[in-house]
Coordinates of C-alpha atoms in Angstrom, one line a residue:
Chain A
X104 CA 70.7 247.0 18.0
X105 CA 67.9 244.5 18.6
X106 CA 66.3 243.9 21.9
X107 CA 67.9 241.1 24.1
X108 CA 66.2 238.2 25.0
X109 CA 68.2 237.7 28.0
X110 CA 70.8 239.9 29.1
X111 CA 73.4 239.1 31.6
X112 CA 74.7 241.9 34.0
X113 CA 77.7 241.6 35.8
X114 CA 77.0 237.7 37.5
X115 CA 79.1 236.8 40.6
X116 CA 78.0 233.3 41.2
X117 CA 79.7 231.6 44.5
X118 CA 79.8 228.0 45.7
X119 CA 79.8 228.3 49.2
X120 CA 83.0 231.1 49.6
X121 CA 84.3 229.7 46.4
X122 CA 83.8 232.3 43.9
X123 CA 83.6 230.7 40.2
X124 CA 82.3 233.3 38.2
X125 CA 83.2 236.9 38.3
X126 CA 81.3 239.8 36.7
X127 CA 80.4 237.7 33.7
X128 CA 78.2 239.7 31.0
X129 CA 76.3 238.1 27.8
X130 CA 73.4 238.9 25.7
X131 CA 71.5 236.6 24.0
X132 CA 69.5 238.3 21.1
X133 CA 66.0 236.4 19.7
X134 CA 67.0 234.0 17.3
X135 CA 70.5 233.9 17.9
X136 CA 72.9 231.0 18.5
X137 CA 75.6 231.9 21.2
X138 CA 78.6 229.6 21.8
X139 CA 80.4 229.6 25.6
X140 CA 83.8 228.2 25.2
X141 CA 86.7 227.2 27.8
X142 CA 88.6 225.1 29.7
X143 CA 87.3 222.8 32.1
X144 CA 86.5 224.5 35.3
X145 CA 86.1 228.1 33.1
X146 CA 83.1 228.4 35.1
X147 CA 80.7 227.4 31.8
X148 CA 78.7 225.2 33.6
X149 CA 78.0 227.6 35.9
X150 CA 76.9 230.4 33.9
X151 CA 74.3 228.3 32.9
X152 CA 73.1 226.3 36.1
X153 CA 72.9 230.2 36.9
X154 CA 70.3 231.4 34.0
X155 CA 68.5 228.3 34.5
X156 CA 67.7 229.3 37.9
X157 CA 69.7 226.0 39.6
X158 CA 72.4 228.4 41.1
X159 CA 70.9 231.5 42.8
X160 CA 71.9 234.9 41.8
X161 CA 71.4 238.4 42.3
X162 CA 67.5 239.5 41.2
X163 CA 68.8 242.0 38.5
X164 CA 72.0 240.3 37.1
X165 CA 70.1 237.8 35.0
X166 CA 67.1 239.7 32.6
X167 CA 65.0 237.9 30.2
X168 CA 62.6 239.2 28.2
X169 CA 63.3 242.5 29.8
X170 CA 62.4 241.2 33.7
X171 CA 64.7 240.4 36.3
X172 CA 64.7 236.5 37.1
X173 CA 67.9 236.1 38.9
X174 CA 66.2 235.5 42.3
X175 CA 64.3 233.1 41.1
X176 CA 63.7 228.9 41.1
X177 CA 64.5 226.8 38.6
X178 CA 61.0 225.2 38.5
X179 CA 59.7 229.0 38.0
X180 CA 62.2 229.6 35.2
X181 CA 61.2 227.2 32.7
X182 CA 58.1 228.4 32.8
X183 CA 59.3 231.5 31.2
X184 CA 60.9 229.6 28.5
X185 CA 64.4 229.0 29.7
X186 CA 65.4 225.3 29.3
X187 CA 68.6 223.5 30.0
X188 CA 70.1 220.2 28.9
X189 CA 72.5 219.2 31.7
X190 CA 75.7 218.4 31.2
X191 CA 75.9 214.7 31.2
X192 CA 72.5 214.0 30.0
X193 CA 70.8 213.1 33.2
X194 CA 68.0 211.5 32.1
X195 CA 65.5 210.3 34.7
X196 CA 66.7 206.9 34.5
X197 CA 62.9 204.5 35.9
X198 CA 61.1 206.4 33.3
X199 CA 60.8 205.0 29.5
X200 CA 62.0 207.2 26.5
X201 CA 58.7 209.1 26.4
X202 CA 58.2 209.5 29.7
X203 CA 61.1 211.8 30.1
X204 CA 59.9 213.7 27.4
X205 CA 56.4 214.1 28.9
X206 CA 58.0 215.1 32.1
X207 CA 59.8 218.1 30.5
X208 CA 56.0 219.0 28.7
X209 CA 54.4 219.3 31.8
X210 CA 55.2 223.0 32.7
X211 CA 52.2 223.6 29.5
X212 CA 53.8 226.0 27.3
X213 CA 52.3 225.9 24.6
X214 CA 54.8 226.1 21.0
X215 CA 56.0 223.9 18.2
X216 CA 57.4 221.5 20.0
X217 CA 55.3 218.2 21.0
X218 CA 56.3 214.5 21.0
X219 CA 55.4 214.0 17.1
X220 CA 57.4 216.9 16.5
X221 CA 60.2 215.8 18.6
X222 CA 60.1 211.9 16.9
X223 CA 60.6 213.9 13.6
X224 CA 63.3 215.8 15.0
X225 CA 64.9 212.5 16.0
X226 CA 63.5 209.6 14.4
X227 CA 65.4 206.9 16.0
X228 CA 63.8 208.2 19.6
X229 CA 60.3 206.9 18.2
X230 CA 61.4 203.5 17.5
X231 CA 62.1 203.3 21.2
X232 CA 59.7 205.3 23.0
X233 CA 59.2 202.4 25.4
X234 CA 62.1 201.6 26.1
X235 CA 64.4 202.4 29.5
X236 CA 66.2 205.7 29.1
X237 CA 69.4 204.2 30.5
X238 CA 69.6 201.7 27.3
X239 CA 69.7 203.6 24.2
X240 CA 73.7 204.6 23.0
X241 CA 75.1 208.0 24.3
X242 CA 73.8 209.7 21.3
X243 CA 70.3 208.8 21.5
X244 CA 70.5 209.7 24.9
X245 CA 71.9 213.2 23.9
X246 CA 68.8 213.4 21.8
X247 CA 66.1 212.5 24.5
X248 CA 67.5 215.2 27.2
X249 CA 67.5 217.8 24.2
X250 CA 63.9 216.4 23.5
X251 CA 63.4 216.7 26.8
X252 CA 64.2 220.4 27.3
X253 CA 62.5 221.3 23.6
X254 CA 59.2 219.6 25.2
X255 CA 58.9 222.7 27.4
X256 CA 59.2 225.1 23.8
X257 CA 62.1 227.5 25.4
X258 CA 62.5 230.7 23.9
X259 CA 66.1 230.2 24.9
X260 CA 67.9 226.5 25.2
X261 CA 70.8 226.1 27.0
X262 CA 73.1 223.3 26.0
X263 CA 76.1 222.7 28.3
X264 CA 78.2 220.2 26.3
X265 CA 76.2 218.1 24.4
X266 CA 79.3 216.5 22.4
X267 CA 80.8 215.3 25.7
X268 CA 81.6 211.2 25.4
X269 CA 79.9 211.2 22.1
X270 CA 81.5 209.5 18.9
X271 CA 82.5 212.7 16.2
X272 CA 80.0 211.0 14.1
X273 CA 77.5 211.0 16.1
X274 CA 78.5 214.8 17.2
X275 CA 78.0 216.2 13.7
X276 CA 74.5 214.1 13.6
X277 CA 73.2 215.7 16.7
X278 CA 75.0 219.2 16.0
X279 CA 72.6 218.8 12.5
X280 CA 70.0 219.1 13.7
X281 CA 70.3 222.4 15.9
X282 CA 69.9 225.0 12.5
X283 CA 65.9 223.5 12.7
X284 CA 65.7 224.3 16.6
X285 CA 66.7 227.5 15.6
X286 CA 64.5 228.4 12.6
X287 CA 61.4 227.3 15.3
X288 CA 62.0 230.7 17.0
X289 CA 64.3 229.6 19.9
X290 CA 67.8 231.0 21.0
X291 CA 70.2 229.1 21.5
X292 CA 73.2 229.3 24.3
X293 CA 75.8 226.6 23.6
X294 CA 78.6 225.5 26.1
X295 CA 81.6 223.6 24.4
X296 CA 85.1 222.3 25.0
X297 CA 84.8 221.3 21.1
X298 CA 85.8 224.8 19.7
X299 CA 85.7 224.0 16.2
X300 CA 82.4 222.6 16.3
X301 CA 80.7 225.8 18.6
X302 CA 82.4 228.3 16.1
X303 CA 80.8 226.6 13.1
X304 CA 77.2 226.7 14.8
X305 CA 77.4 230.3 16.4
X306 CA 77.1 233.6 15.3
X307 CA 78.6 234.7 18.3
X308 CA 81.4 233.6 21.1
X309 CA 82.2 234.5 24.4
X310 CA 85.6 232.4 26.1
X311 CA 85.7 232.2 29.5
X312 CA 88.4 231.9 31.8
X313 CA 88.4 231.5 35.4
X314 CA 85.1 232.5 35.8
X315 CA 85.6 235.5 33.8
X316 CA 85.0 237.0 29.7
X317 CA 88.4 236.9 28.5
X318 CA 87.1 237.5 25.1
X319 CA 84.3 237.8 23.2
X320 CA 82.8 238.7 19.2
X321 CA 81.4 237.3 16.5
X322 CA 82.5 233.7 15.7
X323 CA 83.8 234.9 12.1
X324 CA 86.1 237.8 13.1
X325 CA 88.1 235.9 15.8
X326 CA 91.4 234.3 15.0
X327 CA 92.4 231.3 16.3
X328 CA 95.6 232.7 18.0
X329 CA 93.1 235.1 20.4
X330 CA 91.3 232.2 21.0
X331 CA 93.4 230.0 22.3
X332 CA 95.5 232.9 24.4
X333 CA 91.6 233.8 26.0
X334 CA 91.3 229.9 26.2
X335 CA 94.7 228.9 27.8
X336 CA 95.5 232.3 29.2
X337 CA 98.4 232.8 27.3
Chain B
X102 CA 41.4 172.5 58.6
X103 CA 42.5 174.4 61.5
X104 CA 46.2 175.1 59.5
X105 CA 44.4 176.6 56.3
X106 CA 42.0 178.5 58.7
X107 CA 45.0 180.0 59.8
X108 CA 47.0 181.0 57.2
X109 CA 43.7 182.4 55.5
X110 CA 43.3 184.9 58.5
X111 CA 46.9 185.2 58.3
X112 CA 46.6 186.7 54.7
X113 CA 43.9 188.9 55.2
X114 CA 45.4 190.9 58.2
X115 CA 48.6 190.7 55.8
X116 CA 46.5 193.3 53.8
X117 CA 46.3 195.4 56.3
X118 CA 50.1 195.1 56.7
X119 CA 50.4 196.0 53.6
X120 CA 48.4 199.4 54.0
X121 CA 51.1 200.2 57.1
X122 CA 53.9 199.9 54.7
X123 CA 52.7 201.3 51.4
X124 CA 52.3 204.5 52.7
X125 CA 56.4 204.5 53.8
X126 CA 58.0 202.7 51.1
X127 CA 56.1 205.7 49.1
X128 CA 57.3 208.5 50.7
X129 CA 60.9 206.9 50.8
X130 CA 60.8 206.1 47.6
X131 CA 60.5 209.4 46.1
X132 CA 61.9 211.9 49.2
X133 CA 64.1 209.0 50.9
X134 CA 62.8 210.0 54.1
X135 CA 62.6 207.7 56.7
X136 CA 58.6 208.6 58.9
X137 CA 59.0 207.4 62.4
X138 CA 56.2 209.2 63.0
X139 CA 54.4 206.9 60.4
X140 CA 52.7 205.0 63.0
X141 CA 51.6 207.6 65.4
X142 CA 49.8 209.1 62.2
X143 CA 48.2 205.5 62.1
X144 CA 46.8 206.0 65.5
X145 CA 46.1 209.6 65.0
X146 CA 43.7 208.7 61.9
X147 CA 42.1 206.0 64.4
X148 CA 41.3 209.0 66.8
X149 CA 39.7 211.0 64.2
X150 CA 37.6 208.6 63.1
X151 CA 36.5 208.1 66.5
X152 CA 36.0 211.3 66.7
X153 CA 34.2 211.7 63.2
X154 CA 31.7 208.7 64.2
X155 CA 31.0 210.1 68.0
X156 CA 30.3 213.8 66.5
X157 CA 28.5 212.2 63.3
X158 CA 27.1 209.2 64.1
X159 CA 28.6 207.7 60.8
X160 CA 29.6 204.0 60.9
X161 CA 33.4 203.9 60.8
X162 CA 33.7 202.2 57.4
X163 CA 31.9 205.6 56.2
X164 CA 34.1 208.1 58.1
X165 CA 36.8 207.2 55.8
X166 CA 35.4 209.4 53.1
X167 CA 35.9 212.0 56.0
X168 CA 39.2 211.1 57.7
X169 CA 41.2 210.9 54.3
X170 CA 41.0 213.8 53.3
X171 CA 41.9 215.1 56.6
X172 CA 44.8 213.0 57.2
X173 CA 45.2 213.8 53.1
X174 CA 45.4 218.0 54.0
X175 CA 47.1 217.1 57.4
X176 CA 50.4 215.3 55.1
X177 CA 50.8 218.2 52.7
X178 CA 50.8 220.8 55.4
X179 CA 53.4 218.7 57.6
X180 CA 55.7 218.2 54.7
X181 CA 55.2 221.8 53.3
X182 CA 55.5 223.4 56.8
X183 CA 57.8 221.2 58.6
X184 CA 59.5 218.1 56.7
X185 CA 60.7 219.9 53.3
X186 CA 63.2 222.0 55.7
X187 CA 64.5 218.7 57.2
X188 CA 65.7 217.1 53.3
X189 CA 69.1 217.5 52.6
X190 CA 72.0 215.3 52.0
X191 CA 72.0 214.7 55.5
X192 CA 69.7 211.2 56.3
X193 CA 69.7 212.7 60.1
X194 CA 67.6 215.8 60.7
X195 CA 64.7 214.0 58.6
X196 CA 65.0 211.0 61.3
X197 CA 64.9 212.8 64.3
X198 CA 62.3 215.3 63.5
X199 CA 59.9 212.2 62.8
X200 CA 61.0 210.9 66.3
X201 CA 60.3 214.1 67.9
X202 CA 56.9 214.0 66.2
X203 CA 56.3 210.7 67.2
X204 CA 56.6 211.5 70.5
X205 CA 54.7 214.6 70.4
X206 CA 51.5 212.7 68.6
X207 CA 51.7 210.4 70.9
X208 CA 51.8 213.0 74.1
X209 CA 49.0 215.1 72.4
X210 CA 46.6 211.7 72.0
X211 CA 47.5 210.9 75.6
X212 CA 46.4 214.5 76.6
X213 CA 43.5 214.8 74.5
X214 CA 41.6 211.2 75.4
X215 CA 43.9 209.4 78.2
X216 CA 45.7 206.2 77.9
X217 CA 42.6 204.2 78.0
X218 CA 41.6 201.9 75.4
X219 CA 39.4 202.6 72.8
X220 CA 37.6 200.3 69.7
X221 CA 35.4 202.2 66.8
X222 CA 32.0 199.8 66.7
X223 CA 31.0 199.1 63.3
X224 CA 27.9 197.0 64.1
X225 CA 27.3 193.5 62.6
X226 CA 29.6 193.7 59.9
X227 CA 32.8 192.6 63.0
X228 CA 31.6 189.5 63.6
X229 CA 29.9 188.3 60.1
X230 CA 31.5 185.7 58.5
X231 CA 30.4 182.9 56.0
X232 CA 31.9 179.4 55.0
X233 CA 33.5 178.8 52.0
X234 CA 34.3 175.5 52.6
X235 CA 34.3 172.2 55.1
X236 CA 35.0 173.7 58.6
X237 CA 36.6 177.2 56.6
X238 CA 35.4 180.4 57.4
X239 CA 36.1 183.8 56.1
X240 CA 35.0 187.0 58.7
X241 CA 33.5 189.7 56.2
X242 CA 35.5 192.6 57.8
X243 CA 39.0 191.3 57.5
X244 CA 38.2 190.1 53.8
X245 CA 36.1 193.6 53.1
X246 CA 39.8 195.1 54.8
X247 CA 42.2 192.9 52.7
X248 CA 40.3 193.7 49.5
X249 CA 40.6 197.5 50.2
X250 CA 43.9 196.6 50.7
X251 CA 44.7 195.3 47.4
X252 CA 42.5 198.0 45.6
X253 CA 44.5 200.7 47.6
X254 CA 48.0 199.6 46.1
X255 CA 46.6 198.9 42.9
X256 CA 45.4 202.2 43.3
X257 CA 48.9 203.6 43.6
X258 CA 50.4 201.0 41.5
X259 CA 48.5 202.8 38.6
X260 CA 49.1 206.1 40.1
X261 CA 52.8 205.5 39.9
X262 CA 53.2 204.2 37.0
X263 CA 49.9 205.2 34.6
X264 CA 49.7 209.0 35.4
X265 CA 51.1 212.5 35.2
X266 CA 51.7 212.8 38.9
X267 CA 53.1 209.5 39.0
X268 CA 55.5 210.3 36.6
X269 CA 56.5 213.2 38.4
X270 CA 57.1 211.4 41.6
X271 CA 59.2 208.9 39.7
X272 CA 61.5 211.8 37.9
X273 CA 61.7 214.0 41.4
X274 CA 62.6 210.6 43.0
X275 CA 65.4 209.6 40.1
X276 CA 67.1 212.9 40.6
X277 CA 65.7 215.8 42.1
X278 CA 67.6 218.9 40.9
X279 CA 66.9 218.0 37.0
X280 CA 63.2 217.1 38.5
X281 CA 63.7 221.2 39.0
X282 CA 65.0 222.5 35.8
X283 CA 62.1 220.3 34.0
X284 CA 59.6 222.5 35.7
X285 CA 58.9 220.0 38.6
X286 CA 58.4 222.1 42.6
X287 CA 59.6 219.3 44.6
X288 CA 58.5 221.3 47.7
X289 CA 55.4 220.6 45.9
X290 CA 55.9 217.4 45.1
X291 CA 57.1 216.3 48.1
X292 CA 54.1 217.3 49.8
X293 CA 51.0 215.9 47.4
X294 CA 53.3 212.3 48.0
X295 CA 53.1 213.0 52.1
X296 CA 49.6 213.8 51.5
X297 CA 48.6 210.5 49.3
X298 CA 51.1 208.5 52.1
X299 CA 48.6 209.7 54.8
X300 CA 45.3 209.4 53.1
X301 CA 46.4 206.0 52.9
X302 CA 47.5 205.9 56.4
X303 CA 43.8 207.0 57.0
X304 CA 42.1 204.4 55.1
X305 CA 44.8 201.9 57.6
X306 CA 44.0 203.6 61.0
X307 CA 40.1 203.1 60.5
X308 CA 40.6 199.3 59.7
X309 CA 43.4 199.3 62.5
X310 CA 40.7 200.9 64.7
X311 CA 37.7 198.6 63.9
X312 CA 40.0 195.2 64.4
X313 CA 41.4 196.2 67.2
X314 CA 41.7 197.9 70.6
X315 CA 43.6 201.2 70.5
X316 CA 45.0 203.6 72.8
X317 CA 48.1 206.5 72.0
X318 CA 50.7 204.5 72.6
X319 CA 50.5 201.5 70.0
X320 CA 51.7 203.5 66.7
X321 CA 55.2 202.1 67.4
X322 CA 54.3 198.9 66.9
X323 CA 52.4 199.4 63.6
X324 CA 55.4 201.3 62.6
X325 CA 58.1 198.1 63.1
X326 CA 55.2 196.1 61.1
X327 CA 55.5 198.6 58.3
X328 CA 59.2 198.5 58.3
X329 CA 59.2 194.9 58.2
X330 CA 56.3 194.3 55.7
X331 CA 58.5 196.9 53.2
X332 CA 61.7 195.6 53.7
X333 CA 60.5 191.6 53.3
X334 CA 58.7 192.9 50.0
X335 CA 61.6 195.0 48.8
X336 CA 61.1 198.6 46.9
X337 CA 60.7 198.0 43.3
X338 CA 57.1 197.6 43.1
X339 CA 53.8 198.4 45.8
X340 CA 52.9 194.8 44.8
X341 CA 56.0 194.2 46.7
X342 CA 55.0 195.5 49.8
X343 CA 51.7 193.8 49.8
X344 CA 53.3 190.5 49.2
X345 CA 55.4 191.6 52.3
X346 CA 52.5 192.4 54.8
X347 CA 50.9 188.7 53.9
X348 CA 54.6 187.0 54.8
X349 CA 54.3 188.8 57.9
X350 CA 50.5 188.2 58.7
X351 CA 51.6 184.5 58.1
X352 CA 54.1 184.1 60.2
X353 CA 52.3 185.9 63.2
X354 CA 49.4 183.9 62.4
X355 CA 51.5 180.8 62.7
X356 CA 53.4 181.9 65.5
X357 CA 50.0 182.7 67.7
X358 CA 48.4 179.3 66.9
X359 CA 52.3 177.1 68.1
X360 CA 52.1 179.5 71.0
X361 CA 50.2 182.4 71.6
X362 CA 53.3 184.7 73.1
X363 CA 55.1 184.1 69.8
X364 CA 52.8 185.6 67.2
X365 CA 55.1 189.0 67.1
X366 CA 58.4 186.9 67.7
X367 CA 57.3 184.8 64.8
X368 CA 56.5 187.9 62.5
X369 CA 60.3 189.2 63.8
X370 CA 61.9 186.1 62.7
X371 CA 60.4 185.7 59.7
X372 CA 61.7 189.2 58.8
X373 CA 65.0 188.8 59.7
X374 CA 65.7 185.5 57.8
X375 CA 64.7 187.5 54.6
X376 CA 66.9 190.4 55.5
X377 CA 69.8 187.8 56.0
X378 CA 68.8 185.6 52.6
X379 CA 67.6 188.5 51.0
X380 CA 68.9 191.5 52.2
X381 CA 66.9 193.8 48.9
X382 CA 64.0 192.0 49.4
X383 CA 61.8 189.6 47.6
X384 CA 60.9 192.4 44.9
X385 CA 63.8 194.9 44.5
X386 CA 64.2 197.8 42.2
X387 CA 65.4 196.9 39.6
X388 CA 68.4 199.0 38.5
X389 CA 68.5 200.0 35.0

């Protein structure tokens, strides 16, 4: 079995006394795309905002790269290579096309990833480099806050729902291009209500459920019927 | 004659206006903290320079290079120490930790140098002036003050808008917690902007302190002329805020030469008719 590249242990995460995620375990091997399905409220967006470091969690329950980080900032995090693209796109919204993408290459990692690198990832974004985040489409949003995160050159990218209010065209267009973020060395963590389209991209599912694994295995062995009872709680 | 005499003064101590309120709309602009301590600090800075030129001998329009990066170190450790733990969604706790600051600064100054008045003497350079035209004349200081005051918010203008840091303010500022994922401390943050707010401050309180008497109680007043010189100019730009300081130098200078009690009540007035015209100011953010 090959080493993990980040290994979830047993997360509780809480807001406040709210408890949305309980005992939740994942591991994320180099190279390896990993799709986190559910319902709204699952508690997939959590997971996340948790490995990223956003949501504080007990020191040991999140590893990466072999070392505890669960204790630790989000600003620290990224700086070990962990990089999320927030669910709704958030762009910063007074800064130009290229300026967000600066902002997320300032932690200095060095990697693949630059801004020519990210214009030939996504062509359309170097047309409008100067132009007001706020007033490209959806899509070309979705593309600048995955540029954004890639600027940093993750070892592991977390994408919480990057289909979310986008046309299916433009889905399949942006879900294209994930097989070349991939085969630049990063691992890939994928958040979805779309099943269909996180099966097709990951080797690997985990369905959550009320802030809990209610199943989880490779993306080709599971049958749509123990899906949907893991997704719906049947 | 007398009228353009009047307005030109009125301009040039709108520069220094200008320096009062660049310092808050920056910190509110990327922390959305409110500093009524703002113009205590003013006054602070004016006691270290008098301190800096009685223990140096420097001419105050030197000890700048000194008291900036005091007032510079004195920002970051306030925010970093004291003002980070006061953020939250709450608007409060940041407002009334200021206050209590203000009236601490203001006790300690008393304490440390009484309530009597004090003046930093900068030699020939206060009264020099020169005549640029039939019966108009220009004092060297308050034009030497009004064209720091541009260069200052050029300064941050380009800051803001031309360099890495800027850039950073501007992302933490849009919204903070994605500011965090990318990378950004705003602890960090937060505290280099309190730190570049009061090196300005610094560069203010010296000019403050040359024009004018001062003792430890005037830093509320500077404060209400920073409020009003940022609201008349509005947020979007720090052009904004100098075109704000000069409304309200105008207006005080016209004030003082109908009557001489009504040079503040003018400045007032003119400040609230552009709240009540234009409540978002003459420059606004623009909203994307």
């Amino acid at each position: 079995m090959p080493e993990s590249l980040l290994d979830v242990r047993a997360l509780d995460a809480f807001y406040g006394d709210f408890q949305a995620l309980f005992g939740v375990s994942l591991r994320v091997a180099p190279g390896e795309v990993v799709a986190v399905i559910g319902a709204n409220g699952a508690g997939k967006s959590t997971l996340l905002n948790c490995i990223a470091g956003a949501i504080g969690s007990r020191r040991d329950a999140i590893l990466f790269d072999g070392e505890p980080i669960g204790d630790q900032a989000a600003h620290a995090v990224v700086g070990r290579g962990i990089a999320l693209v927030p669910e709704g796109r958030r762009l910063f919204a007074s800064l130009s096309v290229e300026e967000n993408l600066l902002i997320g290459g300032q932690v200095g990692r060095v990697g693949p990833w630059n801004l020519a690198r990210i214009y030939d990832l996504f062509p359309v974004l170097a047309e409008r480099r100067q132009v007001p985040s706020t007033s490209l489409s959806g899509g070309q949003q979705q593309m600048v806050a995955i540029g954004r995160a890639l600027m940093s050159n993750p070892k592991l990218l977390l994408c919480d729902e990057i289909s979310l209010g986008l046309a299916p065209i433009v889905v399949r267009e942006v879900y294209a291009r994930l097989p070349s973020i991939v085969a630049e060395g990063s691992s890939l963590i994928i958040v979805e209500q779309d099943i269909v389209q996180a099966l097709k991209a990951a080797s690997h599912v985990y369905c959550l459920q009320e802030g809990r694994v209610a199943l989880t295995g490779s993306a080709g062995t599971l049958t749509r019927e123990a899906i949907s009872a893991a997704y719906f709680g049947a | 004659m007398e009228w353009v005499n009047i307005i030109i003064q009125g301009v040039l101590i709108g520069g220094l206006y200008a320096m009062f309120a660049a310092g808050l709309a920056l910190i509110f602009g990327v922390m959305r903290l409110v500093n009524i301590a703002h113009g205590d600090l003013i006054v602070l800075a004016a006691y270290i320079a008098l301190m800096t030129t009685d223990t140096l001998g420097l001419n105050p329009l030197l000890a700048i290079v000194v008291v900036v990066p005091i007032m510079a170190a004195i920002g970051y450790g306030l925010q970093r120490g004291l003002l980070n733990r006061t953020l939250g969604d709450d608007v409060l706790p940041p407002l009334l930790v200021t206050f209590g600051l203000s009236v601490i600064i203001q006790n300690a100054l008393l304490e440390l140098f009484t309530a009597d008045s004090r003046r930093l003497k900068a030699g020939a350079i206060e009264v020099a002036s020169f005549q640029i035209g039939e019966g108009i004349w220009i004092g060297v200081l308050p034009l030497l003050q009004f064209v720091v005051a541009i260069s200052v918010i050029a300064g941050l203008q380009l800051l803001f808008y031309r360099t890495a840091l800027g850039r950073a303010f501007r992302a933490t500022s849009d919204d903070q917690s994605v500011a965090q994922l990318m990378g950004l401390d705003n602890r960090h943050i937060f505290a280099l902007a309190m730190a570049l707010s009061l090196a300005v401050v610094a560069v203010a309180g010296v000019f403050l302190a040359v024009r004018t008497n001062f003792d430890p109680a005037i830093g509320p007043a500077r404060l209400i002329f920073g409020f009003e010189a940022v609201i008349i100019g509005g947020l979007g730009s720090m052009w904004g805020t100098l075109a704000g300081g000069i409304i309200l130098g105008v207006s005080q200078a016209i004030g003082a030469q109908i009557n001489p009690g009504w040079q503040l009540l003018a400045g007032h007035l003119a400040f609230l008719v552009i709240l009540a015209v234009r409540p978002e100011g003459l420059f606004p953010k623009v909203q994307g």
